[in-house]
Coordinates of C-alpha atoms in Angstrom, one line a residue:
M1 CA 3.3 11.1 16.2
K2 CA 2.5 9.8 12.8
V3 CA 2.1 13.3 11.3
F4 CA 5.3 14.4 12.9
A5 CA 7.2 11.5 11.4
R6 CA 5.7 12.3 8.0
V7 CA 6.9 15.9 8.2
V8 CA 10.4 14.7 9.1
E9 CA 10.5 12.3 6.2
A10 CA 8.9 14.7 3.7
G11 CA 11.1 17.6 4.7
T12 CA 8.2 20.2 4.5
F13 CA 4.8 20.6 5.9
T14 CA 3.3 21.0 2.4
R15 CA 4.7 17.7 1.1
A16 CA 3.7 15.9 4.4
A17 CA 0.2 17.3 4.1
D18 CA -0.1 16.2 0.4
S19 CA 1.1 12.7 1.2
L20 CA -1.2 12.4 4.2
Q21 CA -4.1 13.9 2.2
M22 CA -5.0 16.4 4.9
P23 CA -4.9 20.2 5.1
K24 CA -1.5 21.8 5.8
A25 CA -3.1 23.7 8.7
T26 CA -4.1 20.4 10.3
V27 CA -0.6 19.1 10.0
T28 CA 0.9 22.2 11.5
K29 CA -1.6 22.2 14.4
L30 CA -0.9 18.5 15.2
V31 CA 2.8 19.0 15.3
Q32 CA 2.4 22.1 17.5
S33 CA 0.2 20.2 19.9
L34 CA 2.8 17.4 20.1
E35 CA 5.5 19.9 20.9
A36 CA 3.3 21.5 23.5
H37 CA 2.6 18.1 25.1
L38 CA 6.3 17.2 25.2
Q39 CA 7.4 20.8 26.1
V40 CA 10.2 20.5 23.7
K41 CA 11.0 21.9 20.2
L42 CA 11.0 19.1 17.7
L43 CA 11.3 21.1 14.4
L44 CA 12.8 24.3 13.3
R45 CA 10.7 25.9 10.5
T46 CA 12.0 28.1 7.7
T47 CA 10.1 29.4 4.6
R48 CA 11.6 26.6 2.5
R49 CA 12.4 23.6 4.7
V50 CA 11.9 22.0 8.0
T51 CA 15.0 21.1 10.1
V52 CA 14.8 18.5 12.8
T53 CA 16.2 19.5 16.2
P54 CA 18.5 17.0 18.1
D55 CA 15.5 16.2 20.4
G56 CA 13.3 15.8 17.4
A57 CA 15.7 13.4 15.7
A58 CA 15.9 11.3 18.8
Y59 CA 12.1 11.3 19.2
Y60 CA 11.6 10.4 15.5
E61 CA 14.0 7.4 15.8
R62 CA 12.3 5.9 18.8
T63 CA 8.7 6.6 17.7
S64 CA 9.3 5.2 14.2
R65 CA 10.1 1.8 15.6
L66 CA 7.2 2.0 18.1
M67 CA 4.6 2.9 15.4
S68 CA 5.8 0.1 13.1
E69 CA 5.4 -2.4 16.0
L70 CA 2.0 -1.0 16.8
S71 CA 0.9 -1.3 13.2
E72 CA 1.9 -4.9 13.1
L73 CA 0.2 -5.6 16.4
D74 CA -3.0 -4.0 15.0
A75 CA -2.8 -6.1 11.9
T76 CA -2.3 -9.3 13.9
L77 CA -5.2 -8.6 16.3
R78 CA -7.6 -7.7 13.4
G79 CA -6.8 -10.9 11.6
A80 CA -5.2 -8.9 8.8
Q81 CA -2.9 -11.7 7.9
A82 CA -5.8 -13.2 6.1
S83 CA -7.2 -9.9 4.7
P84 CA -4.7 -7.0 4.8
R85 CA -6.2 -3.6 4.3
G86 CA -5.2 0.0 3.7
R87 CA -3.3 2.0 1.1
L88 CA -0.3 0.5 -0.7
R89 CA 1.8 2.9 -2.7
I90 CA 4.1 1.3 -5.2
D91 CA 6.5 2.8 -7.8
T92 CA 8.0 1.1 -10.9
G93 CA 9.0 1.7 -14.5
G94 CA 6.6 1.7 -17.4
A95 CA 7.7 -1.6 -18.9
I96 CA 7.1 -3.6 -15.6
A97 CA 3.9 -1.7 -14.9
S98 CA 2.3 -2.3 -18.3
G99 CA 3.8 -5.6 -19.2
I100 CA 3.7 -7.4 -15.8
L101 CA 1.9 -5.8 -13.0
L102 CA -1.3 -4.2 -14.5
P103 CA -2.3 -7.3 -16.6
A104 CA -2.2 -9.4 -13.4
L105 CA -3.5 -6.8 -10.9
P106 CA -7.2 -7.9 -11.1
E107 CA -6.2 -11.3 -9.6
F108 CA -4.3 -9.5 -6.8
R109 CA -7.3 -7.2 -6.1
A110 CA -9.7 -10.1 -6.1
R111 CA -7.4 -11.8 -3.5
Y112 CA -7.0 -8.7 -1.3
P113 CA -10.1 -6.5 -2.0
D114 CA -9.4 -4.2 1.1
L115 CA -6.0 -3.1 -0.3
H116 CA -6.1 0.1 -2.3
I117 CA -3.2 0.3 -4.8
D118 CA -1.5 3.6 -5.8
L119 CA 0.8 2.7 -8.7
G120 CA 3.3 5.3 -9.6
V121 CA 4.9 4.8 -13.1
T122 CA 8.2 6.6 -13.7
D123 CA 11.8 5.8 -14.7
R124 CA 13.2 8.2 -12.1
I125 CA 14.5 7.0 -8.8
V126 CA 11.7 8.0 -6.4
D127 CA 12.5 9.1 -2.8
L128 CA 10.6 6.4 -1.1
I129 CA 10.8 8.0 2.4
G130 CA 10.3 11.6 1.4
E131 CA 7.4 10.8 -0.9
N132 CA 5.8 8.2 1.4
V133 CA 6.0 5.3 -1.0
D134 CA 5.8 1.8 0.5
C135 CA 8.0 0.1 -2.1
A136 CA 9.5 0.2 -5.5
L137 CA 10.3 -2.4 -8.1
R138 CA 13.8 -1.8 -9.6
G139 CA 16.5 -3.4 -11.6
V140 CA 19.2 -2.4 -9.2
A141 CA 19.7 -2.5 -5.5
E142 CA 22.0 0.5 -5.3
D143 CA 20.6 2.5 -2.3
S144 CA 22.2 1.3 0.9
T145 CA 19.6 3.3 3.0
L146 CA 16.8 1.0 1.7
I147 CA 16.1 -2.7 2.3
S148 CA 16.3 -4.7 -1.0
R149 CA 14.8 -8.1 -1.7
K150 CA 15.4 -9.9 -5.0
V151 CA 12.0 -11.2 -6.2
G152 CA 12.9 -12.6 -9.6
T153 CA 14.6 -12.2 -12.9
V154 CA 13.4 -11.3 -16.4
G155 CA 15.1 -12.3 -19.7
W156 CA 16.4 -10.2 -22.5
T157 CA 15.7 -10.5 -26.3
T158 CA 17.5 -9.1 -29.3
C159 CA 15.2 -8.6 -32.2
A160 CA 14.3 -6.7 -35.4
S161 CA 11.4 -6.5 -37.8
P162 CA 11.2 -8.9 -40.8
G163 CA 11.3 -6.0 -43.2
Y164 CA 14.5 -4.6 -41.6
L165 CA 16.2 -8.0 -41.9
R166 CA 15.2 -8.4 -45.5
R167 CA 16.8 -5.0 -46.3
R168 CA 20.0 -5.3 -44.2
G169 CA 20.5 -9.1 -44.0
K170 CA 20.9 -11.6 -41.2
V171 CA 22.7 -10.8 -37.9
E172 CA 25.0 -13.8 -37.5
H173 CA 27.4 -12.5 -34.8
P174 CA 27.2 -9.7 -32.3
R175 CA 30.1 -7.9 -34.1
D176 CA 27.8 -7.6 -37.1
L177 CA 26.1 -4.8 -35.1
E178 CA 29.2 -2.7 -35.1
A179 CA 29.2 -2.0 -38.8
K180 CA 26.6 -3.9 -40.9
H181 CA 23.4 -3.0 -38.9
A182 CA 21.5 -0.2 -37.4
I183 CA 20.8 -0.1 -33.7
V184 CA 17.9 1.4 -31.8
G185 CA 19.4 2.4 -28.5
Y186 CA 17.7 2.8 -25.1
A187 CA 18.7 5.8 -23.0
S188 CA 17.9 6.0 -19.3
A189 CA 15.4 8.8 -18.7
R190 CA 17.2 9.4 -15.3
T191 CA 20.9 9.5 -16.4
S192 CA 20.6 9.9 -20.2
R193 CA 23.2 7.2 -20.6
T194 CA 22.6 4.8 -23.5
Q195 CA 22.4 1.1 -22.6
S196 CA 25.1 -1.1 -24.0
L197 CA 24.2 -4.3 -25.9
V198 CA 25.6 -7.3 -24.1
F199 CA 25.9 -10.9 -25.5
T200 CA 27.2 -14.0 -23.9
R201 CA 28.0 -17.5 -25.2
G202 CA 29.8 -19.9 -22.9
E203 CA 32.8 -18.0 -21.4
E204 CA 32.8 -15.3 -24.1
T205 CA 31.0 -12.0 -23.6
V206 CA 30.7 -9.3 -26.3
T207 CA 29.7 -5.7 -25.5
I208 CA 28.5 -3.4 -28.2
E209 CA 28.9 0.3 -27.3
R210 CA 28.7 2.1 -30.6
R211 CA 26.5 5.1 -31.1
P212 CA 23.0 4.0 -32.1
E213 CA 21.3 5.4 -35.2
V214 CA 18.2 6.1 -33.2
T215 CA 17.9 6.5 -29.4
V216 CA 14.7 6.6 -27.3
N217 CA 14.2 6.8 -23.5
E218 CA 10.9 5.0 -23.0
N219 CA 10.2 1.3 -23.5
T220 CA 7.0 1.5 -25.5
A221 CA 8.8 3.8 -28.0
H222 CA 11.8 1.4 -28.1
V223 CA 9.6 -1.5 -29.1
A224 CA 7.7 0.8 -31.6
A225 CA 11.0 1.7 -33.2
A226 CA 11.8 -1.9 -33.8
L227 CA 8.3 -2.6 -35.2
A228 CA 8.9 0.4 -37.6
G229 CA 12.0 -1.3 -39.0
L230 CA 14.5 1.3 -37.7
G231 CA 17.0 -1.3 -36.5
V232 CA 17.9 -4.0 -34.0
V233 CA 16.9 -3.6 -30.4
Q234 CA 17.8 -5.4 -27.2
T235 CA 15.0 -5.2 -24.6
L236 CA 13.3 -7.1 -21.9
D237 CA 11.7 -10.3 -23.3
F238 CA 8.2 -9.8 -22.0
T239 CA 7.9 -6.5 -23.8
V240 CA 8.4 -8.0 -27.3
R241 CA 7.2 -11.6 -26.8
P242 CA 3.6 -10.9 -28.2
H243 CA 5.1 -9.2 -31.3
I244 CA 7.5 -12.2 -31.8
T245 CA 4.6 -14.6 -31.5
R246 CA 2.6 -12.9 -34.2
R247 CA 5.9 -12.6 -36.3
A248 CA 5.9 -8.8 -36.3
L249 CA 9.4 -9.1 -34.8
V250 CA 12.1 -11.8 -35.2
R251 CA 14.6 -12.9 -32.6
V252 CA 18.2 -12.6 -33.6
L253 CA 21.4 -13.9 -32.0
G254 CA 19.4 -16.4 -29.9
D255 CA 22.5 -18.4 -29.2
W256 CA 24.1 -15.2 -27.6
P257 CA 21.7 -14.5 -24.7
R258 CA 22.2 -11.6 -22.3
A259 CA 22.3 -12.6 -18.6
P260 CA 18.8 -12.2 -17.1
Q261 CA 17.9 -8.9 -15.4
P262 CA 17.3 -9.2 -11.6
I263 CA 14.3 -7.4 -10.2
Y264 CA 14.3 -6.1 -6.6
V265 CA 11.6 -4.9 -4.3
V266 CA 13.1 -2.0 -2.3
Y267 CA 11.4 -0.4 0.8
P268 CA 12.4 1.9 3.7
P269 CA 13.5 0.2 6.9
S270 CA 10.6 1.9 8.7
K271 CA 8.1 -0.2 6.8
H272 CA 9.6 -3.4 8.3
L273 CA 7.8 -5.5 5.6
S274 CA 4.3 -4.8 7.0
T275 CA 1.5 -7.3 6.3
K276 CA 0.2 -5.5 3.3
L277 CA 3.7 -5.1 1.9
R278 CA 4.5 -8.7 2.6
V279 CA 1.6 -10.1 0.6
F280 CA 2.5 -7.8 -2.3
V281 CA 6.1 -8.9 -2.3
D282 CA 5.2 -12.6 -2.2
W283 CA 2.7 -12.1 -5.0
V284 CA 5.2 -10.3 -7.2
A285 CA 7.8 -13.0 -6.6
A286 CA 5.3 -15.7 -7.8
L287 CA 4.3 -13.5 -10.7
L288 CA 7.8 -13.0 -11.9
A289 CA 8.5 -16.8 -11.7
K290 CA 5.7 -17.2 -14.3
V291 CA 7.1 -14.4 -16.6
R292 CA 10.5 -16.1 -17.0

């Protein structure tokens, strides 16, 4: 039943076998055995993709709920509330992975030594169901097919290198960025759209959308461009805080802060916030509370 569900979610026997870490022949044999036992066709196979039959779709819907309930029952009877175990697959962007999760992960591993973490680091929107990922940390909750839980917020900082500011002068108002200063933009690796710079003071909001002199699509490169003196950047605070502390970067427009960025944990409904996922979500929420 579990293998059949994975094939439905992955869309092919090959992807299902990869995510289950078992031979494709074994996956095929298990599904065929299930169909023989039920005496009904669950899947229609083509050379490129698997299509679920009406009987297969109904079977998948019912068995998904049953397997989730059985998993929770197993966890409860094994006392896994105190010590969850198994594999937890997480996906997030590079900035959160390197700046927040990985530095704190030893503490999480010490608390839950029987949990094995697979951390995927990418800026693309991962197909959680198709790729068998337990959850993702995202800055938006845009997919209505997934369950989203806000676990915290992170602040923004606008900054530049001391050398750049000596050459180009102070940034006294957001509008100075439209003509007097160079901007290092950040473009989404997924959409290629360049992020606007947003500033708020009281009831007033200023959005700067001019074309940057330099644009990058990865956070480490964004910070490196600021350190090199290429221009002003607006980025998540935790990524530049160490550089500001050692005065390699200088905050500008501190009285014009951008609204904090919400962070969500998103996961498929089939996961039903399992024990291992629940302890991770609670830990991330506590971790983000410290980051602010």
